mmCIF file with all atom_site columns, C-alpha atoms in Angstrom:
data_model
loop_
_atom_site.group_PDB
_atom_site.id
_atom_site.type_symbol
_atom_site.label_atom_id
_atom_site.label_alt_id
_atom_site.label_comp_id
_atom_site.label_asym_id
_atom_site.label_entity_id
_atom_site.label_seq_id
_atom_site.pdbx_PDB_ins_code
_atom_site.Cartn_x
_atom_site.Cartn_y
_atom_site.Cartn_z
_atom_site.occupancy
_atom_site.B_iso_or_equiv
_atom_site.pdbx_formal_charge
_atom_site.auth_seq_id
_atom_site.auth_comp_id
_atom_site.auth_asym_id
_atom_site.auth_atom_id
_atom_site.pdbx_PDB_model_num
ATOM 1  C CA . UNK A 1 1  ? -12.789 4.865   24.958 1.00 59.00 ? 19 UNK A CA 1
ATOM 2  C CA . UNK A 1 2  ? -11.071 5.733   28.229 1.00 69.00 ? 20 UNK A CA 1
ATOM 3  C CA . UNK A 1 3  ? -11.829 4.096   31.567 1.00 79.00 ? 21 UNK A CA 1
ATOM 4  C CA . UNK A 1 4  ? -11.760 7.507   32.998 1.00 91.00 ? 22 UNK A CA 1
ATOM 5  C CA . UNK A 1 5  ? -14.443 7.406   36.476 1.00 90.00 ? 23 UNK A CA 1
ATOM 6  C CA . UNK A 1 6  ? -17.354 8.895   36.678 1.00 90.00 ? 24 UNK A CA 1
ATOM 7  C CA . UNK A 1 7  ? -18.322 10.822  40.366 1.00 92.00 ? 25 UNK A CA 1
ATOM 8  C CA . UNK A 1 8  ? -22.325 10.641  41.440 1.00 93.00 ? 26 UNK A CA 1
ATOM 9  C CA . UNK A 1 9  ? -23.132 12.973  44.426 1.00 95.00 ? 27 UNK A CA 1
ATOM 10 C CA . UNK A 1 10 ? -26.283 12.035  46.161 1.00 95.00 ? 28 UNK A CA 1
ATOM 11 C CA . UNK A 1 11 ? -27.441 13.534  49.338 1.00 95.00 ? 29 UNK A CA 1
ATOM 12 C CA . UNK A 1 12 ? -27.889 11.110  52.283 1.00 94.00 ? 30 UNK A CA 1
ATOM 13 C CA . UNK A 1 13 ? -31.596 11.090  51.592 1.00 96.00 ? 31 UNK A CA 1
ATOM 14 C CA . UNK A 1 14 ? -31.118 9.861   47.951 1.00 96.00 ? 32 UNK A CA 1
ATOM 15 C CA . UNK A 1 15 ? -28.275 7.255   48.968 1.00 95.00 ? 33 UNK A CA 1
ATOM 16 C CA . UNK A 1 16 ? -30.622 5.495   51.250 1.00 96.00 ? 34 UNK A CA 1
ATOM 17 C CA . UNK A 1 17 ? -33.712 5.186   49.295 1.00 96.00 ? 35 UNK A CA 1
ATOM 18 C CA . UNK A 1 18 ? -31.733 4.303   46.453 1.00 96.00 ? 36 UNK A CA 1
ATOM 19 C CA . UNK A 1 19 ? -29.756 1.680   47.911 1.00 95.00 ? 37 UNK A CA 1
ATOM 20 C CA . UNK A 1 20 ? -32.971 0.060   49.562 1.00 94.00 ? 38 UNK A CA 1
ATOM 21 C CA . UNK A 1 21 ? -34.535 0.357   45.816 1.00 93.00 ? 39 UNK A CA 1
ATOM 22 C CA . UNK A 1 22 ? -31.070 -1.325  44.275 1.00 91.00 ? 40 UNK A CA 1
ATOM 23 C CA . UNK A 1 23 ? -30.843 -4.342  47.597 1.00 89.00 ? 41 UNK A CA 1
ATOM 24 C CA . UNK A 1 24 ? -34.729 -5.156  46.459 1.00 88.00 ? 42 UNK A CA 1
ATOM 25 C CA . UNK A 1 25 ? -33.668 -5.167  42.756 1.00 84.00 ? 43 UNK A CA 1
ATOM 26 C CA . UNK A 1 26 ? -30.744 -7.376  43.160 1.00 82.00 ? 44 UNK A CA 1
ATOM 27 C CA . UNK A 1 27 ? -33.170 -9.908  45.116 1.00 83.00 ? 45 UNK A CA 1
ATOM 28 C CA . UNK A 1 28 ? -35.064 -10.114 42.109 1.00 81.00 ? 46 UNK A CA 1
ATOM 29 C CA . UNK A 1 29 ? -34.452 -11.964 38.651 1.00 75.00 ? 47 UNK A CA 1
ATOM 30 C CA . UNK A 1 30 ? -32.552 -9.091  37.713 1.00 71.00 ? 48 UNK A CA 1
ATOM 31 C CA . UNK A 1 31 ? -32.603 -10.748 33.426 1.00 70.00 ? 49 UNK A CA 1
ATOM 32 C CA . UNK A 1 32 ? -36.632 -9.468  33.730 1.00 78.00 ? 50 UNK A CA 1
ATOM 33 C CA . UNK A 1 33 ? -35.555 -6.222  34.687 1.00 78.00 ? 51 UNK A CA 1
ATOM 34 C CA . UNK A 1 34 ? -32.169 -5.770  33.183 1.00 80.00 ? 52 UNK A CA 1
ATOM 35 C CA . UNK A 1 35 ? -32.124 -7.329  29.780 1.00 82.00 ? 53 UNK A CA 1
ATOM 36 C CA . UNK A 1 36 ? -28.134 -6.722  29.427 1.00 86.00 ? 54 UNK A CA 1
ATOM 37 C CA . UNK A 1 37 ? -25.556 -8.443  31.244 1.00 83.00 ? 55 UNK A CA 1
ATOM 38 C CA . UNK A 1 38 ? -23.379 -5.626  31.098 1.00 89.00 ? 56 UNK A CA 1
ATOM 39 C CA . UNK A 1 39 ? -25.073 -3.472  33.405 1.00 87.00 ? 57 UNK A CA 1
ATOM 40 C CA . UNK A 1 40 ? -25.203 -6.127  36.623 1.00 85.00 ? 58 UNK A CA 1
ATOM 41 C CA . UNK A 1 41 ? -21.730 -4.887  36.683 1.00 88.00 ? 59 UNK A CA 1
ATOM 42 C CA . UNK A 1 42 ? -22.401 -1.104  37.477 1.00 91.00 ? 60 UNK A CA 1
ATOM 43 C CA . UNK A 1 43 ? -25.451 -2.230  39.178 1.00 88.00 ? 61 UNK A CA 1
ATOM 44 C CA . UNK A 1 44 ? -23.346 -4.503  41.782 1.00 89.00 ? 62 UNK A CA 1
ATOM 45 C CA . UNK A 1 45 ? -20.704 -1.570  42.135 1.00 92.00 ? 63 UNK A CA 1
ATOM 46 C CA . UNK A 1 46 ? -23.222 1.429   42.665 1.00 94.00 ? 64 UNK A CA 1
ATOM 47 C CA . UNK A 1 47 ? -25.232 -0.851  45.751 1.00 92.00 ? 65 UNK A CA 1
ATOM 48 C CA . UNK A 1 48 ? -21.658 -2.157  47.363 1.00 92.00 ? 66 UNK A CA 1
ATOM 49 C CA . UNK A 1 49 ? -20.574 1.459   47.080 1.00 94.00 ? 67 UNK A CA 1
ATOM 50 C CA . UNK A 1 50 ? -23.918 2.356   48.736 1.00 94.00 ? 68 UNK A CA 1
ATOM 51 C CA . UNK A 1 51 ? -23.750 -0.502  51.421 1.00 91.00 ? 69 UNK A CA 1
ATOM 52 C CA . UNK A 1 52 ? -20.051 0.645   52.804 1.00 92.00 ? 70 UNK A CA 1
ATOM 53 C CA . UNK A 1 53 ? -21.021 4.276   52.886 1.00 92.00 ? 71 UNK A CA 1
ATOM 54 C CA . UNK A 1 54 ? -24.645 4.090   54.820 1.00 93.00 ? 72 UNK A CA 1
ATOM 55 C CA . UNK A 1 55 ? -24.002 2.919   58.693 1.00 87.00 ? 73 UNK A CA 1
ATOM 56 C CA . UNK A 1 56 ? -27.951 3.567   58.405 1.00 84.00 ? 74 UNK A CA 1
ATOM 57 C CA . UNK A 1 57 ? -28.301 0.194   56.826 1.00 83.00 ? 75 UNK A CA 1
ATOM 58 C CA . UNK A 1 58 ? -27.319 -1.391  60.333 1.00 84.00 ? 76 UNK A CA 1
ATOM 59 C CA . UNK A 1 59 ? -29.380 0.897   62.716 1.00 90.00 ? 77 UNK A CA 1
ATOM 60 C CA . UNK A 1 60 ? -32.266 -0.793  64.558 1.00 93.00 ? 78 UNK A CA 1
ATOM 61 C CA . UNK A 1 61 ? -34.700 1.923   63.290 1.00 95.00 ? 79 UNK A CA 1
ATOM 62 C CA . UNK A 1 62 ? -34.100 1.502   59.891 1.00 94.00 ? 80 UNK A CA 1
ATOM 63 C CA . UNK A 1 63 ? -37.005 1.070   58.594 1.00 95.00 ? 81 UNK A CA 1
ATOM 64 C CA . UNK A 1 64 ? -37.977 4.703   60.270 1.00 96.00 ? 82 UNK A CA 1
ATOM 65 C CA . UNK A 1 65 ? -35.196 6.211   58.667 1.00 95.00 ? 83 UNK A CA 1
ATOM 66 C CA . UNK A 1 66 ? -36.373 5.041   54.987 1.00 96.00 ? 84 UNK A CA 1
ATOM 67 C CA . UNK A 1 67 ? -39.514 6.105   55.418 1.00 96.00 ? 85 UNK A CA 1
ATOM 68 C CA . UNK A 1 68 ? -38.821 9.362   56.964 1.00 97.00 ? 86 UNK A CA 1
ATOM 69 C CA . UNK A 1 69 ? -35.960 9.535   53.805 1.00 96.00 ? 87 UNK A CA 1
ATOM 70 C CA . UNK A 1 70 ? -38.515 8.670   51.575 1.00 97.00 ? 88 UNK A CA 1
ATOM 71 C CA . UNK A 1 71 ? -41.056 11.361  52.875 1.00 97.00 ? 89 UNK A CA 1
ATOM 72 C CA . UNK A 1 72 ? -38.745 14.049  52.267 1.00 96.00 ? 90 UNK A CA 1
ATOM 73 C CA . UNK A 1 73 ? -37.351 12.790  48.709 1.00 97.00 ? 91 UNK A CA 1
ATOM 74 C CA . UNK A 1 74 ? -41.419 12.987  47.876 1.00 95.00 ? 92 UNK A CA 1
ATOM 75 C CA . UNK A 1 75 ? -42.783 15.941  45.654 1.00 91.00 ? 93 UNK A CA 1
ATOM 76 C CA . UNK A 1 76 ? -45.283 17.781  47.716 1.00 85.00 ? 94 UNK A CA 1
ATOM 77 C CA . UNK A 1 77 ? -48.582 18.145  45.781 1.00 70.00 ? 95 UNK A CA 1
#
């Protein structure tokens, strides 16, 4: 098998719930989650990736900005 890369496009909505979802995972004991070492690795990469590209992770009104992130990402019933 190649190491060719594989591209994920998420919009800026997606990037920052997910990477508040992946930060609360990794604070966890990720072996009662993640029952195979070789995914920390991908795991690890995806939420650095994540951290570098989202300036919204410093902002003082975060936490508005996940919500309001969230609230959109939501299915409307």
């Amino acid at each position: 098998m190649s190491d060719s890369q594989v591209t994920i496009k998420l919009t800026s909505d997606e990037a920052l719930v997910l990477s508040h979802w992946l930060e609360k995972l990794q604070m966890t004991d990720l072996s009662r989650v993640v029952d195979d070492l070789a995914v920390w690795a991908p795991i690890h990469r995806i939420a650095g990736t994540l951290d570098k590209a989202l300036p919204e992770l410093f902002a003082p009104d975060y936490d508005q900005r996940l919500e309001a992130a969230r609230q959109r990402l939501r299915p409307e019933d």
